[in-house]
Coordinates of C-alpha atoms in Angstrom, one line a residue:
Chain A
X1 CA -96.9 12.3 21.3
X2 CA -100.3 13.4 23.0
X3 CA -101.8 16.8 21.2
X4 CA -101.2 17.7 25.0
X5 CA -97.3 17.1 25.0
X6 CA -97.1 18.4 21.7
X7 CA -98.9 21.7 22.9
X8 CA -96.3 21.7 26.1
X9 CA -93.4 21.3 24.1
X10 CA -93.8 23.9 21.6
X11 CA -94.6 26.2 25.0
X12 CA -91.2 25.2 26.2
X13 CA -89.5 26.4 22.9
X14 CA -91.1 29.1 22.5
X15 CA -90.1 30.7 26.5
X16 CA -86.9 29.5 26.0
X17 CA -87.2 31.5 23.2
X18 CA -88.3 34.2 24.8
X19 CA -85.4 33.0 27.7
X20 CA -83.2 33.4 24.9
X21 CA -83.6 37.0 23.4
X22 CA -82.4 38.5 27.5
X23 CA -79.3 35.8 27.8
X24 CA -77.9 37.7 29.7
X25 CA -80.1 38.7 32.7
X26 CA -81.5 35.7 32.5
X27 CA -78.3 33.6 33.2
X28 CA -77.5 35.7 35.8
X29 CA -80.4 35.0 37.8
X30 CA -80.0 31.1 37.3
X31 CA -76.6 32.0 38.6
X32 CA -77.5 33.8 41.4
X33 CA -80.7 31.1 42.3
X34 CA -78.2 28.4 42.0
X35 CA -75.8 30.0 44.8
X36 CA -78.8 30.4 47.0
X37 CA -79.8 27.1 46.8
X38 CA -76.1 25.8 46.8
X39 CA -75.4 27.1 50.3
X40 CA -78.7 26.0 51.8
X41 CA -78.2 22.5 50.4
X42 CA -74.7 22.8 51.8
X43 CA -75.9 24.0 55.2
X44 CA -78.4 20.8 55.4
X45 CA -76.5 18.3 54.3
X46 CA -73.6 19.1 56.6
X47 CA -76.0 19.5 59.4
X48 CA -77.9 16.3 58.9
X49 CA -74.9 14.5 58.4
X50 CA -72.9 15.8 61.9
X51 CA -76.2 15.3 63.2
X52 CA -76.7 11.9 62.0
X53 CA -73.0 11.0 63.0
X54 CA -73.1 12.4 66.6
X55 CA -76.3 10.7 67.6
X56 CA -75.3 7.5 66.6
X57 CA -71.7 7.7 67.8
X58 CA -72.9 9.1 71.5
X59 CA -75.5 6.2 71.8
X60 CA -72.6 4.9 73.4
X61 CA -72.0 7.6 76.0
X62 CA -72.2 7.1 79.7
X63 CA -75.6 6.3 80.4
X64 CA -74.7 8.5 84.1
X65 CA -72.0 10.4 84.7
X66 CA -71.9 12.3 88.3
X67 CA -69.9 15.4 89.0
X68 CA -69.1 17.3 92.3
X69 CA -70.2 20.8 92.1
X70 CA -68.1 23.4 94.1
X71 CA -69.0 26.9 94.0
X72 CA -70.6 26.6 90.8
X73 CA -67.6 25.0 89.1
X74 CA -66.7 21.6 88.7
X75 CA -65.0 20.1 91.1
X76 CA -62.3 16.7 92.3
X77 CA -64.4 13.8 93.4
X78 CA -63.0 11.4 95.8
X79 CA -63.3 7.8 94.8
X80 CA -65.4 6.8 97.9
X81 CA -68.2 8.7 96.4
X82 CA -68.2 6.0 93.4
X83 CA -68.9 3.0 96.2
X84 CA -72.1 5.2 97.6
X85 CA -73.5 5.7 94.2
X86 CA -72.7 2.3 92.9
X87 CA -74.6 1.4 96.5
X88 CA -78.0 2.3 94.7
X89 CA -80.1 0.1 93.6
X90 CA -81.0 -0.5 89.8
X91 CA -76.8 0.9 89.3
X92 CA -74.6 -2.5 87.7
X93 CA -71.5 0.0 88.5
X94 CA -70.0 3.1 88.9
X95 CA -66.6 4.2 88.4
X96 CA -64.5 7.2 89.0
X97 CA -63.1 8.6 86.2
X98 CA -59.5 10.8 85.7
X99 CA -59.7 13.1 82.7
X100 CA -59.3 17.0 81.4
X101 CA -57.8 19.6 79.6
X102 CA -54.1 20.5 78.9
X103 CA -53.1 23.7 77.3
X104 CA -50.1 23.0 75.1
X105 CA -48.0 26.3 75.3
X106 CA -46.0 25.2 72.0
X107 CA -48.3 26.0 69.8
X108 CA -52.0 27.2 72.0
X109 CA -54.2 24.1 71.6
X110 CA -56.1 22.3 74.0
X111 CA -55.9 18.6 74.3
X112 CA -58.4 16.5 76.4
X113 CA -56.1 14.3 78.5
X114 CA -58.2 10.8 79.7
X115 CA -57.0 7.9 81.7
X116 CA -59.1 5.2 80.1
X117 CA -61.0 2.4 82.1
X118 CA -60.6 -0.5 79.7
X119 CA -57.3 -2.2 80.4
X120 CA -56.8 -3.0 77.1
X121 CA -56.6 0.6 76.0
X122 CA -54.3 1.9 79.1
X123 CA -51.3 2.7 77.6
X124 CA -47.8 1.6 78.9
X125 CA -46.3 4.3 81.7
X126 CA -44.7 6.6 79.6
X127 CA -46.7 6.1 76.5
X128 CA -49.7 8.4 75.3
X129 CA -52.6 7.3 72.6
X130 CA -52.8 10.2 70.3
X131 CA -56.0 11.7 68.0
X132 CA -54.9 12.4 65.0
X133 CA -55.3 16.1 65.3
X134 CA -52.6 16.4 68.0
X135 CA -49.7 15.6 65.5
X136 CA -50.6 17.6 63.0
X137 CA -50.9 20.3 65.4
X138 CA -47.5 20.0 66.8
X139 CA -45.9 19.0 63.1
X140 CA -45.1 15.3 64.1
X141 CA -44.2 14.5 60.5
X142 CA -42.5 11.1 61.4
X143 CA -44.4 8.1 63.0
X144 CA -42.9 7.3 66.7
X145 CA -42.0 10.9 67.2
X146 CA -42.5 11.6 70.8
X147 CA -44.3 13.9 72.3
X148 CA -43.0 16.3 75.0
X149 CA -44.9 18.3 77.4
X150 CA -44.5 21.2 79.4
X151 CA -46.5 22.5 82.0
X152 CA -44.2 25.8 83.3
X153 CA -41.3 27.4 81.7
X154 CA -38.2 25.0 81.7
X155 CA -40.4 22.0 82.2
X156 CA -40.4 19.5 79.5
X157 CA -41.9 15.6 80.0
X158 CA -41.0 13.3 77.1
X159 CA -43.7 10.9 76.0
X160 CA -43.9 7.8 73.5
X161 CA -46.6 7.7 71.0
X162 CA -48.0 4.2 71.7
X163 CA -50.9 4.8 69.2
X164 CA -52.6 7.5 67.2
X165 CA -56.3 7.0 66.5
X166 CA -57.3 6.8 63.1
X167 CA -59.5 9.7 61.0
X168 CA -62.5 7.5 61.1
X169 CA -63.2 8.4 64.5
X170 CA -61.6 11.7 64.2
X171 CA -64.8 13.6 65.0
X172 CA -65.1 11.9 68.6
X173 CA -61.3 11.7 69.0
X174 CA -59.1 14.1 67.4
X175 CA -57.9 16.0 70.3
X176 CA -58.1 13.2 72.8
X177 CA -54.7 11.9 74.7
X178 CA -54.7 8.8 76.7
X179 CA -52.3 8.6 79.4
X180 CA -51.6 5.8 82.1
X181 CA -52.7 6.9 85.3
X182 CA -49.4 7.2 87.4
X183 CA -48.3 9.5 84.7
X184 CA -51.8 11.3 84.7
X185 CA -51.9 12.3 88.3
X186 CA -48.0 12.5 88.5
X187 CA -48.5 15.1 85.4
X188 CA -51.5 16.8 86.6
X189 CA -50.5 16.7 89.9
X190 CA -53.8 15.0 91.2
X191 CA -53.7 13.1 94.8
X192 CA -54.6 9.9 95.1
X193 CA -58.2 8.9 95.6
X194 CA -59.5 11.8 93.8
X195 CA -60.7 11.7 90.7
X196 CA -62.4 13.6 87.9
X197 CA -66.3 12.4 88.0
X198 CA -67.6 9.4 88.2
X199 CA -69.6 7.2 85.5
X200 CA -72.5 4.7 86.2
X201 CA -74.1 2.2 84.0
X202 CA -78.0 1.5 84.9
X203 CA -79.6 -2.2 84.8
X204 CA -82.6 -1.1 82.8
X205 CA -82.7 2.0 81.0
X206 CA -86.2 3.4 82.0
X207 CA -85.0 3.8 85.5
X208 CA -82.7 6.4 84.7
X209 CA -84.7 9.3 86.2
X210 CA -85.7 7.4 89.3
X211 CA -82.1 6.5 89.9
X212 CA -80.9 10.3 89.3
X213 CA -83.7 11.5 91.6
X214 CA -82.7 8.9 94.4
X215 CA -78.6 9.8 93.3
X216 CA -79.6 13.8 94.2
X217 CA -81.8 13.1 97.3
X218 CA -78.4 11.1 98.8
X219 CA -75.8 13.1 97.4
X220 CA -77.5 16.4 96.9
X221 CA -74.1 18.4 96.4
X222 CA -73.2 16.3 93.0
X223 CA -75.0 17.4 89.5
X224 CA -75.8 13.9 87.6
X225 CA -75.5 13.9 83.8
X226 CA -78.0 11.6 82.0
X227 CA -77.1 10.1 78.4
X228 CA -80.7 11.9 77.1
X229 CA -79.0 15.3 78.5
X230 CA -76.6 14.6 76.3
X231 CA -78.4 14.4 73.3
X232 CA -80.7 16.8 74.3
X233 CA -77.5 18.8 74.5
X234 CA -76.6 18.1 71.1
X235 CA -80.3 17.8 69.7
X236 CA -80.4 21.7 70.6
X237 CA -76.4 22.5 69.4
X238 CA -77.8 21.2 66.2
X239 CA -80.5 23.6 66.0
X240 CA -78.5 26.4 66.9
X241 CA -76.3 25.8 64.5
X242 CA -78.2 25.2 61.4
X243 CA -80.5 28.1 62.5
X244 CA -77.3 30.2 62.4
X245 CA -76.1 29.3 58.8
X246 CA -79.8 29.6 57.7
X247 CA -79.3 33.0 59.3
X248 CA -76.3 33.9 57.4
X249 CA -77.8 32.3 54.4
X250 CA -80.7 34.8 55.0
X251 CA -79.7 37.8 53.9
X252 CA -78.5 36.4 50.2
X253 CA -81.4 34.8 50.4
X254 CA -83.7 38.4 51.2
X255 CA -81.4 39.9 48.4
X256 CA -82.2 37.1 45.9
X257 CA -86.0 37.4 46.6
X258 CA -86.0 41.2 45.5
X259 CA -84.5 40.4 42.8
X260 CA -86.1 37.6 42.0
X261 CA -89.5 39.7 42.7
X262 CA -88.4 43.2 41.0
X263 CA -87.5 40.8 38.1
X264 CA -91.0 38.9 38.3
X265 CA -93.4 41.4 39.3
X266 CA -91.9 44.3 37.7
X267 CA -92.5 43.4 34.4
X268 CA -90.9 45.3 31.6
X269 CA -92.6 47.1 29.6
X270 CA -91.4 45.0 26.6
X271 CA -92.7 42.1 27.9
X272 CA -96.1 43.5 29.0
X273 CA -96.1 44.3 25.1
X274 CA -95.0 41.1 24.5
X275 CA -98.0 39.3 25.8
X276 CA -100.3 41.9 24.4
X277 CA -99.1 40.7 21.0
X278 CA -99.7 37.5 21.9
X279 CA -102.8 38.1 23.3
X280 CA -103.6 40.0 20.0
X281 CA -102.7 36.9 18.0
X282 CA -105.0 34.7 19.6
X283 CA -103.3 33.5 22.9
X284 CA -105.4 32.8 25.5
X285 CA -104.9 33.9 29.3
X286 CA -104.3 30.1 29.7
X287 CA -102.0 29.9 27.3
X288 CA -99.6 32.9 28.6
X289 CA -99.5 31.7 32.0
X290 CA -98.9 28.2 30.7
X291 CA -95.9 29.8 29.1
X292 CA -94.8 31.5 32.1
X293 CA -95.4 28.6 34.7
X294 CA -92.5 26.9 31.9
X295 CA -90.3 30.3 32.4
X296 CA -90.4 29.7 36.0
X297 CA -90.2 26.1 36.2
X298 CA -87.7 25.8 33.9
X299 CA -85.6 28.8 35.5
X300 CA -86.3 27.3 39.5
X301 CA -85.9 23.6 38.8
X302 CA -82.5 24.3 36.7
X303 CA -81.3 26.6 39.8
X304 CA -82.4 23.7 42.2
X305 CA -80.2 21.2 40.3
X306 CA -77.5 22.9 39.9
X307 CA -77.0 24.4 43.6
X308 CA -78.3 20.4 45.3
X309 CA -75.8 18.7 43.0
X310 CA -72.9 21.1 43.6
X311 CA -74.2 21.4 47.0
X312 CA -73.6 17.7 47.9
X313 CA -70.7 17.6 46.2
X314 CA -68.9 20.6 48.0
X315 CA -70.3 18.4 51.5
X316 CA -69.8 14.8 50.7
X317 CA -66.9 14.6 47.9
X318 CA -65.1 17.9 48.9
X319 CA -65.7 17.7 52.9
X320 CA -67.5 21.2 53.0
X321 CA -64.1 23.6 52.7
X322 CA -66.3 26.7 52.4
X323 CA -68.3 25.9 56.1
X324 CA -64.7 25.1 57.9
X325 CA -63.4 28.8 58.6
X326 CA -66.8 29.2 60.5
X327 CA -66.4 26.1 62.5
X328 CA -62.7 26.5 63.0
X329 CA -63.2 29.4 65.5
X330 CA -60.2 30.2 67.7
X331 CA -59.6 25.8 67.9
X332 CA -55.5 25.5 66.9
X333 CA -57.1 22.1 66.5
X334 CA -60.0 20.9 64.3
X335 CA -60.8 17.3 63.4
X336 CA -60.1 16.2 59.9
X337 CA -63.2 13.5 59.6
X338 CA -65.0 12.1 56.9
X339 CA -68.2 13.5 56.9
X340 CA -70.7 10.2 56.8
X341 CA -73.0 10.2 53.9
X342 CA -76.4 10.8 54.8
X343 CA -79.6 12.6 53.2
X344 CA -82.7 13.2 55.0
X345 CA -85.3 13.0 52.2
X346 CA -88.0 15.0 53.8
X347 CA -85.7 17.9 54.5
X348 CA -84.7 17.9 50.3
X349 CA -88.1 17.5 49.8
X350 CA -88.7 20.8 51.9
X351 CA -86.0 22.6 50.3
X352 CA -87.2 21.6 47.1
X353 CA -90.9 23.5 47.7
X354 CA -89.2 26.7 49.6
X355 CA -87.1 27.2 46.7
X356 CA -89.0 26.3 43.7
X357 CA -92.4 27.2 44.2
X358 CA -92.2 30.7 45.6
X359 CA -90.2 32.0 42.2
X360 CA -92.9 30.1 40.1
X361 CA -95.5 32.1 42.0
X362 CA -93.7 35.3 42.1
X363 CA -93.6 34.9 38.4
X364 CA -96.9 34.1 37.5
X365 CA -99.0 36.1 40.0
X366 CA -97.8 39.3 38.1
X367 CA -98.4 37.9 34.7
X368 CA -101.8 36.5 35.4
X369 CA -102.8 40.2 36.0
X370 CA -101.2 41.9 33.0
X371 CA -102.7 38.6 30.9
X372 CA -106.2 38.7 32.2
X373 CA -106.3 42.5 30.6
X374 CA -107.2 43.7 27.2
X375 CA -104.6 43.0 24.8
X376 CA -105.0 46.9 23.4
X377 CA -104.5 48.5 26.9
X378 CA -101.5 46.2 28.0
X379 CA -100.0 47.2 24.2
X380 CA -100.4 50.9 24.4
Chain B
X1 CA -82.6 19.5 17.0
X2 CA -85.2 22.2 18.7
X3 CA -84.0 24.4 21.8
X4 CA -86.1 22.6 23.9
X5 CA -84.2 19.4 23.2
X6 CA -80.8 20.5 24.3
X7 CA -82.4 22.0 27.5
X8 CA -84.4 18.6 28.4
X9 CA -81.5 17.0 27.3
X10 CA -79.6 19.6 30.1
X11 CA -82.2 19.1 33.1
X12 CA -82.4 15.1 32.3
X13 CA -78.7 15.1 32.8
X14 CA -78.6 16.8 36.2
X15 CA -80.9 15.3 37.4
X16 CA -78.9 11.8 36.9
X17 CA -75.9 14.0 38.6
X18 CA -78.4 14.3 41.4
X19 CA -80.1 10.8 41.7
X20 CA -76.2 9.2 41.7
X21 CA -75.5 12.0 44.2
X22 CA -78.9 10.1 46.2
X23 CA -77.6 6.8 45.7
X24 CA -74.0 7.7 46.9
X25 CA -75.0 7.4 50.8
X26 CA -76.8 4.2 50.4
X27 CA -73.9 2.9 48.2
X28 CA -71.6 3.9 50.5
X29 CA -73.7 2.6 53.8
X30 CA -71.8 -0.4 54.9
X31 CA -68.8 1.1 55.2
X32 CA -70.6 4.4 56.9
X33 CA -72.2 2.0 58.8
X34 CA -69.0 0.0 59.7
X35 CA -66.9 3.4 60.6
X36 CA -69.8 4.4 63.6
X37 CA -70.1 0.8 64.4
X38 CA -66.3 0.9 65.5
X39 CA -66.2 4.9 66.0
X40 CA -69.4 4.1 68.9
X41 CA -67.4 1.2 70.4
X42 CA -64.6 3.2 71.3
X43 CA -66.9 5.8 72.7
X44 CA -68.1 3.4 74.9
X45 CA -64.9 2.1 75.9
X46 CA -63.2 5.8 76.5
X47 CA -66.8 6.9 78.0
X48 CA -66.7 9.7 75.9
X49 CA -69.8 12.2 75.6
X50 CA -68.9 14.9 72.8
X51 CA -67.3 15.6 69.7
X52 CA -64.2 17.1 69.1
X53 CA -65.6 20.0 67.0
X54 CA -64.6 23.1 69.3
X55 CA -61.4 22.6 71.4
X56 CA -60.7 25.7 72.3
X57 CA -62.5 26.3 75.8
X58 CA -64.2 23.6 78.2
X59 CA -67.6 25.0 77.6
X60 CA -67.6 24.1 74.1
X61 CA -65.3 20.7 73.8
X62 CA -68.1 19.1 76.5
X63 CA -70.7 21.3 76.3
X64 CA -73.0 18.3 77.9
X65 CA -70.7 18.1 80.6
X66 CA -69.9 22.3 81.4
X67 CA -70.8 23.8 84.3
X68 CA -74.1 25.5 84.2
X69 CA -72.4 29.1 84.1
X70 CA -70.3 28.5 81.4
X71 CA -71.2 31.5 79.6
X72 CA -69.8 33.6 82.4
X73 CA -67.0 31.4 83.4
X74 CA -64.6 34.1 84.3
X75 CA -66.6 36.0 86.3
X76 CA -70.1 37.2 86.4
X77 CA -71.2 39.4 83.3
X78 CA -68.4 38.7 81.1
X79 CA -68.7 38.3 77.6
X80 CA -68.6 35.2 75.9
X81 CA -64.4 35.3 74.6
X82 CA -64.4 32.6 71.9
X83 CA -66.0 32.6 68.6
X84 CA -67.2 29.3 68.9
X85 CA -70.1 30.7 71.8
X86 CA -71.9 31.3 68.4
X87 CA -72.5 28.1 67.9
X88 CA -72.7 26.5 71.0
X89 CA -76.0 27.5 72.9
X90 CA -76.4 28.3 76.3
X91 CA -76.8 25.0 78.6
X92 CA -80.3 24.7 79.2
X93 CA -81.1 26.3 82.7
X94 CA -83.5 24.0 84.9
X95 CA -85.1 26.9 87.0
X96 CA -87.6 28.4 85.3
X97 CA -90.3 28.3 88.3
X98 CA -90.7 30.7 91.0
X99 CA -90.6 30.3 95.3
X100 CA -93.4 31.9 96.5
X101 CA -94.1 33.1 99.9
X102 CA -97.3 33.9 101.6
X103 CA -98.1 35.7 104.9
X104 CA -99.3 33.2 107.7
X105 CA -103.0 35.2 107.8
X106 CA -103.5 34.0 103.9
X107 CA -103.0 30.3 104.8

């Protein structure tokens, strides 16, 4: 070993040492730093991975999808409308769509009923294609347990589970119910020819906002959804939301830092006499800070540990339990998904810095002063 | 064994804890990778254009699709009933810009 590492080594024993002789407190505060950093790991990690997941799931979103605005609220479209927008040039097609909502008065959760285009995922008349959050809302215990509906007191429509999607794509499908669509409008009660909005894929991709300004010149009553309003959409949800747990997060994280200051700057008066023996022994200003850059690194990189690894764990291996109550809200139903793996490195490397280096420099700010004085005043 | 020992011996071992932690995601990538590839198919198929996070009102199951005064769906001024407003933001308003008149003599 280097006379250097030698010199850092026996630094290190001696603040943990130091560390040592206030067990107590000093535990304590790695306690509490570890919580703080726990829930903000927590926070980014299930943030970057929803983020990460919904972005790459909605890439396959409608690139256009055009609704009929009537006083101010969404309104039927009639299929005719699909022919004049499909009628524009740079559009490959356009198709009305039948979907919504159903309140289910058994137990006060909202499906989202769809008739889907594809052919080969229309179900039979009289069969539904569940998400998995629908029977486990109603208590379906057994597979092929029907389904029954009711839309008014004394009504009750019975239907066949076909197929229930899987938990992989729970976070895009858990509430969803696919229906054929004779039982759809027959359910709904929805005329023919009308329909929910209509979707419309594009030839080339950078035409989108011509074809949306040409779309609103001709059909100035309808509101045309773009698949980069989507993300933006979601871009900004994102945000929001992480802003918001970084705002709850804030105020353990105000408390921490007055602790972690009154603990740093307020030096004791035993350890002010402390470095004045040092000092009196022969340490050298370098020498006590080096000490206390250990206390704090030491201290701040343990914490960081500690609350990352247990923060990852509690997202990735124990699917965030802590963050669900928050996101449940009023929903009856919430969708059971895997979380996807995924760590953005810069953002670690951010929280890293905020959470380390401020307690290293609260720490040795303070003691630089009281170490820069004479040993006999700091002793008295 | 010195103190410093044990606690080196401490940090080295979380910090393995957190480099496997690292390496989970990329260990477990092609199956991540496998779920979206057949998760984003069926979106494309079914058309759909949100997640399930927040069922509970239209506004915040398809918050890209809501109608543009979602906040005040129920009539103008109300407040926002479900908890899960919180976390879904306001749709962005487009009309930030002014109409301006000016009298004929200033033309």
């Amino acid at each position: 070993m280097t006379p250097f590492l030698r010199r850092q080594r026996a630094l290190a024993d001696f603040t943990l040492a130091a560390l040592a002789r206030r067990k107590g407190k000093n535990i304590a505060l790695i306690a509490v730093y570890s919580v703080v950093v726990f829930v903000l790991a927590s926070a980014m990690f299930f943030a970057a991975s929803l983020r990460f997941e919904t972005t790459t799931v909605l890439e396959g979103a409608p690139e256009i999808t055009v609704q009929k605005i009537t006083l101010g609220r969404q309104d039927l479209i009639e299929g005719s409308v699909a022919d004049e927008i499909a009628a524009i040039r740079g559009l490959t097609e356009a198709h009305p769509r039948l979907w919504g909502y159903y309140y289910d008065r058994i137990n006060g959760a909202n499906y989202t009923v769809m008739v889907p285009d594809d052919p080969e995922m229309m179900p039979d008349p009289g069969q539904i294609a569940i998400g998995e959050g629908i029977p486990r809302a109603r208590g379906l215990e057994w597979a092929g347990a029907p389904v029954f509906l009711s839309r008014y007191e004394g009504d009750l429509k019975k239907f066949d589970v076909a197929r229930t999607f899987s938990r992989d794509s729970a976070l895009m499908t858990s509430d969803l119910m696919l229906m054929n669509e004779a039982d759809f409008r027959d359910f709904f009660d929805i005329p023919e020819g009308r329909y929910t909005d209509v979707v419309a894929r594009v030839r080339n991709p950078n035409e989108v906002a011509t074809i949306v300004q040409k779309g609103s010149n001709a059909l100035p009553q309808m509101r045309f959804v773009t698949r980069a309003d989507i993300a933006r959409t979601y871009q900004k949800l994102f945000d929001w939301r992480e802003g918001l747990l970084t705002a709850l997060a804030f105020a353990g994280i105000l408390a921490f830092v007055i602790f972690a200051a009154e603990k740093a700057s307020g030096l004791s008066a035993e350890e002010a006499r402390e470095i004045g023996i040092l000092k009196a022994v022969g340490w050298n200003t370098r020498d006590v800070i080096a000490m206390k850059m250990w206390e704090g690194g030491l201290i701040s990189l343990a914490a960081f540990l500690i609350g990352t690894v247990a923060g990852f764990a509690h997202v990735f291996f124990f699917g965030a339990p802590l963050f669900a109550p928050i996101l449940k809200g009023w929903a009856v139903i919430y969708p059971d998904f895997p979380l996807s793996p995924h760590v953005d490195g810069l953002q670690l490397l951010t929280l890293a810095l905020l959470t380390t280096l401020p307690y290293i420099a609260a720490t040795v700010v303070p003691i630089w002063r009281t170490a820069s004085a004479d040993p006999d005043a700091v002793m008295r | 064994m010195r103190r410093s020992s044990y606690v080196f011996a401490g940090l080295g071992a979380l910090t393995l804890l957190l480099a496997v932690e690292l390496y989970y995601p990329v260990f477990a990538r092609p199956h991540r990778d496998g779920r979206l590839l057949e998760e984003r198919r069926l979106v494309a198929r079914l058309g759909l254009t949100d997640p399930a996070l927040f069922t509970e009102a239209r506004y915040t199951r398809n918050p890209s699709l809501a109608d543009l005064n979602t906040p005040f769906q129920d009539h103008p001024g109300s407040f926002d009933h479900f908890p899960s407003g919180t976390f879904v933001p306001p749709p962005a308003t487009p009309g930030k810009g002014w109409l301006l008149f000016q009298p004929e003599a200033a033309k």
